[in-house]
PDB file of C-alpha atoms in Angstrom:
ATOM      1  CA  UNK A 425       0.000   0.000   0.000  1.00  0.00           C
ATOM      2  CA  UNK A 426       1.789   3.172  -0.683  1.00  0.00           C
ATOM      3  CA  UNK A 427       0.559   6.255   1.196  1.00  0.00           C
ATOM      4  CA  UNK A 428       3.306   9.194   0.017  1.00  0.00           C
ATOM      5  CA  UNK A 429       3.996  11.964   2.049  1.00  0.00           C
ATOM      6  CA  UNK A 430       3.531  15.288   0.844  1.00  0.00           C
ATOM      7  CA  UNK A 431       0.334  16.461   1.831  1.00  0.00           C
ATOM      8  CA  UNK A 432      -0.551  13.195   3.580  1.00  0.00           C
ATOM      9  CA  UNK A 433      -1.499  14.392   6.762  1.00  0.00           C
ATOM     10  CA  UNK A 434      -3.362  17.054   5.232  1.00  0.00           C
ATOM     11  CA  UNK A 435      -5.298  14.764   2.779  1.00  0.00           C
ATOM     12  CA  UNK A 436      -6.276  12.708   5.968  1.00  0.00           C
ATOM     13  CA  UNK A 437      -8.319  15.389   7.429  1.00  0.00           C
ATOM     14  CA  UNK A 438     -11.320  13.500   9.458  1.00  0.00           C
ATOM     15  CA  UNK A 439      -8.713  11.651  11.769  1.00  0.00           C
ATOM     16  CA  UNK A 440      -6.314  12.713  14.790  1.00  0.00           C
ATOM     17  CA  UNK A 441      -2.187  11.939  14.160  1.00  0.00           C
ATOM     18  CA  UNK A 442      -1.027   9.265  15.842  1.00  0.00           C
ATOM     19  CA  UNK A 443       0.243  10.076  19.469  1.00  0.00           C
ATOM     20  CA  UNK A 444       1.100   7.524  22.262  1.00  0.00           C
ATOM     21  CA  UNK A 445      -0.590  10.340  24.586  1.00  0.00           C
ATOM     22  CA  UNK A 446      -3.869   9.395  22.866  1.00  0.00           C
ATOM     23  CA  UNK A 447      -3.459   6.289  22.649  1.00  0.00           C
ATOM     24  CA  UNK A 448      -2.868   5.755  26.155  1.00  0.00           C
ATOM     25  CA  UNK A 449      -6.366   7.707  26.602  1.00  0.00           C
ATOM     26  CA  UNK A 450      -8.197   5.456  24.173  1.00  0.00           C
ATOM     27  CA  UNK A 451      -6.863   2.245  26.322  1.00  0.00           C
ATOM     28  CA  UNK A 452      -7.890   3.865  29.555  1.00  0.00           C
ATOM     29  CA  UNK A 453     -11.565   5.173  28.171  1.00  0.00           C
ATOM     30  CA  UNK A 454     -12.415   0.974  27.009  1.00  0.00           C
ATOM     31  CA  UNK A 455      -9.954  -1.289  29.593  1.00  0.00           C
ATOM     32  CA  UNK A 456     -12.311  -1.953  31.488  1.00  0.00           C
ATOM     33  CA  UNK A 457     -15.105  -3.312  28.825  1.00  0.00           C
ATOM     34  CA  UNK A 458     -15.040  -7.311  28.617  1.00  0.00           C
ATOM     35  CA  UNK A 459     -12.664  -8.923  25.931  1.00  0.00           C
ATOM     36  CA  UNK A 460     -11.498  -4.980  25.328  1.00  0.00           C
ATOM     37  CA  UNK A 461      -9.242  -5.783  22.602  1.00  0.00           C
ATOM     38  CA  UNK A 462     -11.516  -5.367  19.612  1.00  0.00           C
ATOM     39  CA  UNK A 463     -13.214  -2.165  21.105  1.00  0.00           C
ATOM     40  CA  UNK A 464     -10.056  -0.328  22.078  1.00  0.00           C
ATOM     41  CA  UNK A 465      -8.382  -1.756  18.319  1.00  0.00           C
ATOM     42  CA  UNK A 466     -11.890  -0.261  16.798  1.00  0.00           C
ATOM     43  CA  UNK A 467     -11.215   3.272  18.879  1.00  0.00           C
ATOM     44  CA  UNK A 468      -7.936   3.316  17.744  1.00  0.00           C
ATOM     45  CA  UNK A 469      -8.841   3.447  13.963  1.00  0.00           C
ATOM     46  CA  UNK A 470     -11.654   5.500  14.463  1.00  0.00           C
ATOM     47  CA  UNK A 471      -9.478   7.835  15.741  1.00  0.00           C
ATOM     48  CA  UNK A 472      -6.587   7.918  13.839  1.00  0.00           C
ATOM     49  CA  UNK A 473      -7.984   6.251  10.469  1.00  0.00           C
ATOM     50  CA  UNK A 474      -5.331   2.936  11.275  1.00  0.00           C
ATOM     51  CA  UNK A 475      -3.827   0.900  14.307  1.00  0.00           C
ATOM     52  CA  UNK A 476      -0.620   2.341  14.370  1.00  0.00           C
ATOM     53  CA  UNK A 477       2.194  -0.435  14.913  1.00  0.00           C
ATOM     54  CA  UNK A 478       2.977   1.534  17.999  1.00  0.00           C
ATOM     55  CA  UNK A 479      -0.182   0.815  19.741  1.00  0.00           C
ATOM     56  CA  UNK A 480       0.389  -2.960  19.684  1.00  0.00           C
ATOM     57  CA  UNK A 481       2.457  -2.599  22.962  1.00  0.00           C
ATOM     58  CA  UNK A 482       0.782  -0.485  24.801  1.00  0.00           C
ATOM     59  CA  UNK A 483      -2.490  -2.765  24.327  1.00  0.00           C
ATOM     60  CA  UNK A 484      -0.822  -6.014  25.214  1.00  0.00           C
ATOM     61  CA  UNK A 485       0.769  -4.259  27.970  1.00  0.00           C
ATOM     62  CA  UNK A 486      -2.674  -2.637  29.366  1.00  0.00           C
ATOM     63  CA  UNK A 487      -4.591  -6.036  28.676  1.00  0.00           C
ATOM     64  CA  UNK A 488      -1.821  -8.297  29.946  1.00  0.00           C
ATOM     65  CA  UNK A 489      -1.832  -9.942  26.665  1.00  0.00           C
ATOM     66  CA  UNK A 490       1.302 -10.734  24.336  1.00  0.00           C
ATOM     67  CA  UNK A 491       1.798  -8.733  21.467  1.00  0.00           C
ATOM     68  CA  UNK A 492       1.545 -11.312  19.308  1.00  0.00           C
ATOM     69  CA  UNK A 493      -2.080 -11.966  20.710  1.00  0.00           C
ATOM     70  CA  UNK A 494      -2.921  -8.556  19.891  1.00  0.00           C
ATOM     71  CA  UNK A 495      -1.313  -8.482  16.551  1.00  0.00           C
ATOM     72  CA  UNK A 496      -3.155 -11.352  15.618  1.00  0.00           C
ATOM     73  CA  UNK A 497      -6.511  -9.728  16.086  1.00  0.00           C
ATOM     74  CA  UNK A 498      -4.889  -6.885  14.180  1.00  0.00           C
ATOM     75  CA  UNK A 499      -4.507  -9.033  11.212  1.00  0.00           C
ATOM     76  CA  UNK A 500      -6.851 -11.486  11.648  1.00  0.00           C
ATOM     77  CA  UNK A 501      -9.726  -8.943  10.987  1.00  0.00           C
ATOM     78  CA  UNK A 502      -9.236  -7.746   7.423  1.00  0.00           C
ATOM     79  CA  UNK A 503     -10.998  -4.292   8.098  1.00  0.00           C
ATOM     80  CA  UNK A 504      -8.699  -2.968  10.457  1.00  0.00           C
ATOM     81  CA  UNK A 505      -6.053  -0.635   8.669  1.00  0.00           C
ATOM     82  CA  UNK A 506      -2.045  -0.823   9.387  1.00  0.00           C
ATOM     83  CA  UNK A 507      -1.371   2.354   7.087  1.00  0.00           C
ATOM     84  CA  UNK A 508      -3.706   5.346   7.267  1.00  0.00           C
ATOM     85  CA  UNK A 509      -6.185   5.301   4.327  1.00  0.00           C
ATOM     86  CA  UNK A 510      -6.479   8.199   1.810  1.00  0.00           C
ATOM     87  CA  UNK A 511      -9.147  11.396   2.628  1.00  0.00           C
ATOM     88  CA  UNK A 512     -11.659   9.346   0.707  1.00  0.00           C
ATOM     89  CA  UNK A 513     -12.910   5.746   1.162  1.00  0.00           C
ATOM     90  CA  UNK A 514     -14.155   3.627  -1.587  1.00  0.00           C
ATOM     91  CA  UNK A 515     -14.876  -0.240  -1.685  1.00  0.00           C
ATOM     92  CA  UNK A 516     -15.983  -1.769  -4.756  1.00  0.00           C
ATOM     93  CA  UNK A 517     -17.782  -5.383  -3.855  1.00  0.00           C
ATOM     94  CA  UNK A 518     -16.005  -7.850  -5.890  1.00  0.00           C
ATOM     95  CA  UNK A 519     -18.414 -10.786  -4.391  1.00  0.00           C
ATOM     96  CA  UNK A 520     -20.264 -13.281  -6.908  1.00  0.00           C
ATOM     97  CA  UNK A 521     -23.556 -11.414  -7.805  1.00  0.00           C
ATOM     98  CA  UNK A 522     -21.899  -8.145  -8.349  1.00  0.00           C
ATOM     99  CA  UNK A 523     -19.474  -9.886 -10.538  1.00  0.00           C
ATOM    100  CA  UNK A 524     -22.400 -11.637 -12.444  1.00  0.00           C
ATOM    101  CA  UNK A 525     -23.722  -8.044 -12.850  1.00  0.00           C
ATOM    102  CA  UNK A 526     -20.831  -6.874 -14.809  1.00  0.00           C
ATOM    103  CA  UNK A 527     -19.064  -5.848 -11.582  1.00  0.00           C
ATOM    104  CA  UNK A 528     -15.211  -6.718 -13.411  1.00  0.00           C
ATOM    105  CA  UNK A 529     -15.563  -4.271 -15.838  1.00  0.00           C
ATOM    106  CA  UNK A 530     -17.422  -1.438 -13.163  1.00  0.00           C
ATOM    107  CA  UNK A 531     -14.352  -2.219 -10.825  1.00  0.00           C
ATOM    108  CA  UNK A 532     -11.642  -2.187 -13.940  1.00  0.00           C
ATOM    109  CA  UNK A 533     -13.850   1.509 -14.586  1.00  0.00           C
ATOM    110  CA  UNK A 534     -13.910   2.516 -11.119  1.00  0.00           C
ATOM    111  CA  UNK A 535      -9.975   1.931 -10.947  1.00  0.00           C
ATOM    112  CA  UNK A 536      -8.887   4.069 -13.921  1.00  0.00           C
ATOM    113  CA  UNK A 537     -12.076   6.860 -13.080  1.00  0.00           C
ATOM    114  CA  UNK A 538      -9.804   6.911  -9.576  1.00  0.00           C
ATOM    115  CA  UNK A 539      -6.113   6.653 -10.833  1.00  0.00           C
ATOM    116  CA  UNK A 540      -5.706   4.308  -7.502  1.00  0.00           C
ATOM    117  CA  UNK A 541      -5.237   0.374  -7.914  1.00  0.00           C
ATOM    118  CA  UNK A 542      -7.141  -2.435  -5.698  1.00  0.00           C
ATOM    119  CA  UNK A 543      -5.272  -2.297  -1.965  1.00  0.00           C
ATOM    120  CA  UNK A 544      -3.912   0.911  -2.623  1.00  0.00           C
ATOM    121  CA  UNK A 545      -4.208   4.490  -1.696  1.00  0.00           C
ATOM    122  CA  UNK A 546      -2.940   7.122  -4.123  1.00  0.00           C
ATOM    123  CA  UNK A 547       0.276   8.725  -3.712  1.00  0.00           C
ATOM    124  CA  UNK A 548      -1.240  12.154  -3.248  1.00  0.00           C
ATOM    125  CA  UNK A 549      -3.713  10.853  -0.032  1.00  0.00           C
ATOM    126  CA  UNK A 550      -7.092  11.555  -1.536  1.00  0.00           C
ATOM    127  CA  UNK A 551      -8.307   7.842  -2.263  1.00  0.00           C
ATOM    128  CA  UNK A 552      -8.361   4.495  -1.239  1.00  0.00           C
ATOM    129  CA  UNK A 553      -9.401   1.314  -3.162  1.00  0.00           C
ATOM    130  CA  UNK A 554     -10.229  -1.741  -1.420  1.00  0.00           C
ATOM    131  CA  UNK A 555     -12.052  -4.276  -2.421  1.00  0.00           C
ATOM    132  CA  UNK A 556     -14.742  -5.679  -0.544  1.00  0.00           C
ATOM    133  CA  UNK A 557     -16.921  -9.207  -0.274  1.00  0.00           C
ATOM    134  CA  UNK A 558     -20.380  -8.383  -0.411  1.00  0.00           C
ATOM    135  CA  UNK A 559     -22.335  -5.342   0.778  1.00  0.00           C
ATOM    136  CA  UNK A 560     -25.982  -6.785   0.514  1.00  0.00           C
ATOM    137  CA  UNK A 561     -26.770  -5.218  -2.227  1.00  0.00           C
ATOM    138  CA  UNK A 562     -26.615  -7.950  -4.773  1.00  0.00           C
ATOM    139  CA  UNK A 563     -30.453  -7.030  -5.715  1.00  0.00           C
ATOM    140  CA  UNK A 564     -28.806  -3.602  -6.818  1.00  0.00           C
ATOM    141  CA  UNK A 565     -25.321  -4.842  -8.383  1.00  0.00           C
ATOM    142  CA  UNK A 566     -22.534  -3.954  -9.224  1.00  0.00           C
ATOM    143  CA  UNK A 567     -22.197  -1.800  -5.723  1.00  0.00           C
ATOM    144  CA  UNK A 568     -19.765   0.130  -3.739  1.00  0.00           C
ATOM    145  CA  UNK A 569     -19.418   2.105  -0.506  1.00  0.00           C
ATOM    146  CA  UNK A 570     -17.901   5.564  -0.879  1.00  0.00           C
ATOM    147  CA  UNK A 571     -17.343   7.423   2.588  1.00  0.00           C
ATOM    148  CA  UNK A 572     -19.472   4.505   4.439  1.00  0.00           C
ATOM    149  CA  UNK A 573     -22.280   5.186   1.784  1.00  0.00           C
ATOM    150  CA  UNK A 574     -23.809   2.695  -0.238  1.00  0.00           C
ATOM    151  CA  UNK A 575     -24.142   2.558  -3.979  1.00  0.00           C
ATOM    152  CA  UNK A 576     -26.401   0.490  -5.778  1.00  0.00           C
ATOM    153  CA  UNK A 577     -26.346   0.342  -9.591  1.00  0.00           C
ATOM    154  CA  UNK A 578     -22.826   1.533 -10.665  1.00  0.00           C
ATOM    155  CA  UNK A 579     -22.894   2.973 -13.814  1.00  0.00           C
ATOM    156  CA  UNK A 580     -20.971   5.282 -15.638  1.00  0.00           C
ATOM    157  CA  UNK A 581     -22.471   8.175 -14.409  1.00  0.00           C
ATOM    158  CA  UNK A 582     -22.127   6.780 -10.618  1.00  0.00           C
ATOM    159  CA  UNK A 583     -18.629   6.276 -11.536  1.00  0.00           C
ATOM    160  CA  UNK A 584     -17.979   9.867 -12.831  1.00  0.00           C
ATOM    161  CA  UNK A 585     -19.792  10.580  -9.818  1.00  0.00           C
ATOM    162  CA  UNK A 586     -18.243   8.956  -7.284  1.00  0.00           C
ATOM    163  CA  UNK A 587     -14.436  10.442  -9.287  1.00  0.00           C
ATOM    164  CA  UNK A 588     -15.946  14.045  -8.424  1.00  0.00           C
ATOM    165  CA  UNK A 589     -16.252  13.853  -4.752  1.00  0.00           C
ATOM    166  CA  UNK A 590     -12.896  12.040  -4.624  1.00  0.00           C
ATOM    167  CA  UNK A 591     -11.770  15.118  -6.218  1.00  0.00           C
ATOM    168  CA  UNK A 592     -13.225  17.277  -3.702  1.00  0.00           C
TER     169      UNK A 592
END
Protein backbone atom coordinates (compact mmCIF):
# COMPACT_ATOMS: atom_id res chain seq x y z
CA UNK A 1 0.00 0.00 0.00
CA UNK A 2 1.79 3.17 -0.68
CA UNK A 3 0.56 6.25 1.20
CA UNK A 4 3.31 9.19 0.02
CA UNK A 5 4.00 11.96 2.05
CA UNK A 6 3.53 15.29 0.84
CA UNK A 7 0.33 16.46 1.83
CA UNK A 8 -0.55 13.19 3.58
CA UNK A 9 -1.50 14.39 6.76
CA UNK A 10 -3.36 17.05 5.23
CA UNK A 11 -5.30 14.76 2.78
CA UNK A 12 -6.28 12.71 5.97
CA UNK A 13 -8.32 15.39 7.43
CA UNK A 14 -11.32 13.50 9.46
CA UNK A 15 -8.71 11.65 11.77
CA UNK A 16 -6.31 12.71 14.79
CA UNK A 17 -2.19 11.94 14.16
CA UNK A 18 -1.03 9.27 15.84
CA UNK A 19 0.24 10.08 19.47
CA UNK A 20 1.10 7.52 22.26
CA UNK A 21 -0.59 10.34 24.59
CA UNK A 22 -3.87 9.40 22.87
CA UNK A 23 -3.46 6.29 22.65
CA UNK A 24 -2.87 5.75 26.16
CA UNK A 25 -6.37 7.71 26.60
CA UNK A 26 -8.20 5.46 24.17
CA UNK A 27 -6.86 2.25 26.32
CA UNK A 28 -7.89 3.86 29.55
CA UNK A 29 -11.57 5.17 28.17
CA UNK A 30 -12.41 0.97 27.01
CA UNK A 31 -9.95 -1.29 29.59
CA UNK A 32 -12.31 -1.95 31.49
CA UNK A 33 -15.10 -3.31 28.82
CA UNK A 34 -15.04 -7.31 28.62
CA UNK A 35 -12.66 -8.92 25.93
CA UNK A 36 -11.50 -4.98 25.33
CA UNK A 37 -9.24 -5.78 22.60
CA UNK A 38 -11.52 -5.37 19.61
CA UNK A 39 -13.21 -2.16 21.11
CA UNK A 40 -10.06 -0.33 22.08
CA UNK A 41 -8.38 -1.76 18.32
CA UNK A 42 -11.89 -0.26 16.80
CA UNK A 43 -11.21 3.27 18.88
CA UNK A 44 -7.94 3.32 17.74
CA UNK A 45 -8.84 3.45 13.96
CA UNK A 46 -11.65 5.50 14.46
CA UNK A 47 -9.48 7.84 15.74
CA UNK A 48 -6.59 7.92 13.84
CA UNK A 49 -7.98 6.25 10.47
CA UNK A 50 -5.33 2.94 11.27
CA UNK A 51 -3.83 0.90 14.31
CA UNK A 52 -0.62 2.34 14.37
CA UNK A 53 2.19 -0.44 14.91
CA UNK A 54 2.98 1.53 18.00
CA UNK A 55 -0.18 0.81 19.74
CA UNK A 56 0.39 -2.96 19.68
CA UNK A 57 2.46 -2.60 22.96
CA UNK A 58 0.78 -0.49 24.80
CA UNK A 59 -2.49 -2.77 24.33
CA UNK A 60 -0.82 -6.01 25.21
CA UNK A 61 0.77 -4.26 27.97
CA UNK A 62 -2.67 -2.64 29.37
CA UNK A 63 -4.59 -6.04 28.68
CA UNK A 64 -1.82 -8.30 29.95
CA UNK A 65 -1.83 -9.94 26.67
CA UNK A 66 1.30 -10.73 24.34
CA UNK A 67 1.80 -8.73 21.47
CA UNK A 68 1.54 -11.31 19.31
CA UNK A 69 -2.08 -11.97 20.71
CA UNK A 70 -2.92 -8.56 19.89
CA UNK A 71 -1.31 -8.48 16.55
CA UNK A 72 -3.15 -11.35 15.62
CA UNK A 73 -6.51 -9.73 16.09
CA UNK A 74 -4.89 -6.88 14.18
CA UNK A 75 -4.51 -9.03 11.21
CA UNK A 76 -6.85 -11.49 11.65
CA UNK A 77 -9.73 -8.94 10.99
CA UNK A 78 -9.24 -7.75 7.42
CA UNK A 79 -11.00 -4.29 8.10
CA UNK A 80 -8.70 -2.97 10.46
CA UNK A 81 -6.05 -0.64 8.67
CA UNK A 82 -2.04 -0.82 9.39
CA UNK A 83 -1.37 2.35 7.09
CA UNK A 84 -3.71 5.35 7.27
CA UNK A 85 -6.19 5.30 4.33
CA UNK A 86 -6.48 8.20 1.81
CA UNK A 87 -9.15 11.40 2.63
CA UNK A 88 -11.66 9.35 0.71
CA UNK A 89 -12.91 5.75 1.16
CA UNK A 90 -14.16 3.63 -1.59
CA UNK A 91 -14.88 -0.24 -1.68
CA UNK A 92 -15.98 -1.77 -4.76
CA UNK A 93 -17.78 -5.38 -3.85
CA UNK A 94 -16.00 -7.85 -5.89
CA UNK A 95 -18.41 -10.79 -4.39
CA UNK A 96 -20.26 -13.28 -6.91
CA UNK A 97 -23.56 -11.41 -7.80
CA UNK A 98 -21.90 -8.15 -8.35
CA UNK A 99 -19.47 -9.89 -10.54
CA UNK A 100 -22.40 -11.64 -12.44
CA UNK A 101 -23.72 -8.04 -12.85
CA UNK A 102 -20.83 -6.87 -14.81
CA UNK A 103 -19.06 -5.85 -11.58
CA UNK A 104 -15.21 -6.72 -13.41
CA UNK A 105 -15.56 -4.27 -15.84
CA UNK A 106 -17.42 -1.44 -13.16
CA UNK A 107 -14.35 -2.22 -10.82
CA UNK A 108 -11.64 -2.19 -13.94
CA UNK A 109 -13.85 1.51 -14.59
CA UNK A 110 -13.91 2.52 -11.12
CA UNK A 111 -9.98 1.93 -10.95
CA UNK A 112 -8.89 4.07 -13.92
CA UNK A 113 -12.08 6.86 -13.08
CA UNK A 114 -9.80 6.91 -9.58
CA UNK A 115 -6.11 6.65 -10.83
CA UNK A 116 -5.71 4.31 -7.50
CA UNK A 117 -5.24 0.37 -7.91
CA UNK A 118 -7.14 -2.44 -5.70
CA UNK A 119 -5.27 -2.30 -1.96
CA UNK A 120 -3.91 0.91 -2.62
CA UNK A 121 -4.21 4.49 -1.70
CA UNK A 122 -2.94 7.12 -4.12
CA UNK A 123 0.28 8.72 -3.71
CA UNK A 124 -1.24 12.15 -3.25
CA UNK A 125 -3.71 10.85 -0.03
CA UNK A 126 -7.09 11.56 -1.54
CA UNK A 127 -8.31 7.84 -2.26
CA UNK A 128 -8.36 4.49 -1.24
CA UNK A 129 -9.40 1.31 -3.16
CA UNK A 130 -10.23 -1.74 -1.42
CA UNK A 131 -12.05 -4.28 -2.42
CA UNK A 132 -14.74 -5.68 -0.54
CA UNK A 133 -16.92 -9.21 -0.27
CA UNK A 134 -20.38 -8.38 -0.41
CA UNK A 135 -22.34 -5.34 0.78
CA UNK A 136 -25.98 -6.79 0.51
CA UNK A 137 -26.77 -5.22 -2.23
CA UNK A 138 -26.62 -7.95 -4.77
CA UNK A 139 -30.45 -7.03 -5.71
CA UNK A 140 -28.81 -3.60 -6.82
CA UNK A 141 -25.32 -4.84 -8.38
CA UNK A 142 -22.53 -3.95 -9.22
CA UNK A 143 -22.20 -1.80 -5.72
CA UNK A 144 -19.76 0.13 -3.74
CA UNK A 145 -19.42 2.10 -0.51
CA UNK A 146 -17.90 5.56 -0.88
CA UNK A 147 -17.34 7.42 2.59
CA UNK A 148 -19.47 4.51 4.44
CA UNK A 149 -22.28 5.19 1.78
CA UNK A 150 -23.81 2.70 -0.24
CA UNK A 151 -24.14 2.56 -3.98
CA UNK A 152 -26.40 0.49 -5.78
CA UNK A 153 -26.35 0.34 -9.59
CA UNK A 154 -22.83 1.53 -10.67
CA UNK A 155 -22.89 2.97 -13.81
CA UNK A 156 -20.97 5.28 -15.64
CA UNK A 157 -22.47 8.18 -14.41
CA UNK A 158 -22.13 6.78 -10.62
CA UNK A 159 -18.63 6.28 -11.54
CA UNK A 160 -17.98 9.87 -12.83
CA UNK A 161 -19.79 10.58 -9.82
CA UNK A 162 -18.24 8.96 -7.28
CA UNK A 163 -14.44 10.44 -9.29
CA UNK A 164 -15.95 14.04 -8.42
CA UNK A 165 -16.25 13.85 -4.75
CA UNK A 166 -12.90 12.04 -4.62
CA UNK A 167 -11.77 15.12 -6.22
CA UNK A 168 -13.23 17.28 -3.70
Amino acid sequence: MSTGSVGYAAARGRHEAWSPARGSEIIAEHIALEGATMPILHAFQEAFGYVPQDAVPMVADALNLSRAEVHGTLTFYHDFRHEPAGKHIVKVCVAEACQAAGGHVTSAAVAQALDCGFGETRPDGQVTLEPIYCLGLCSCAPAAMVNGQLVGRLDDEAIAEIAAECRS
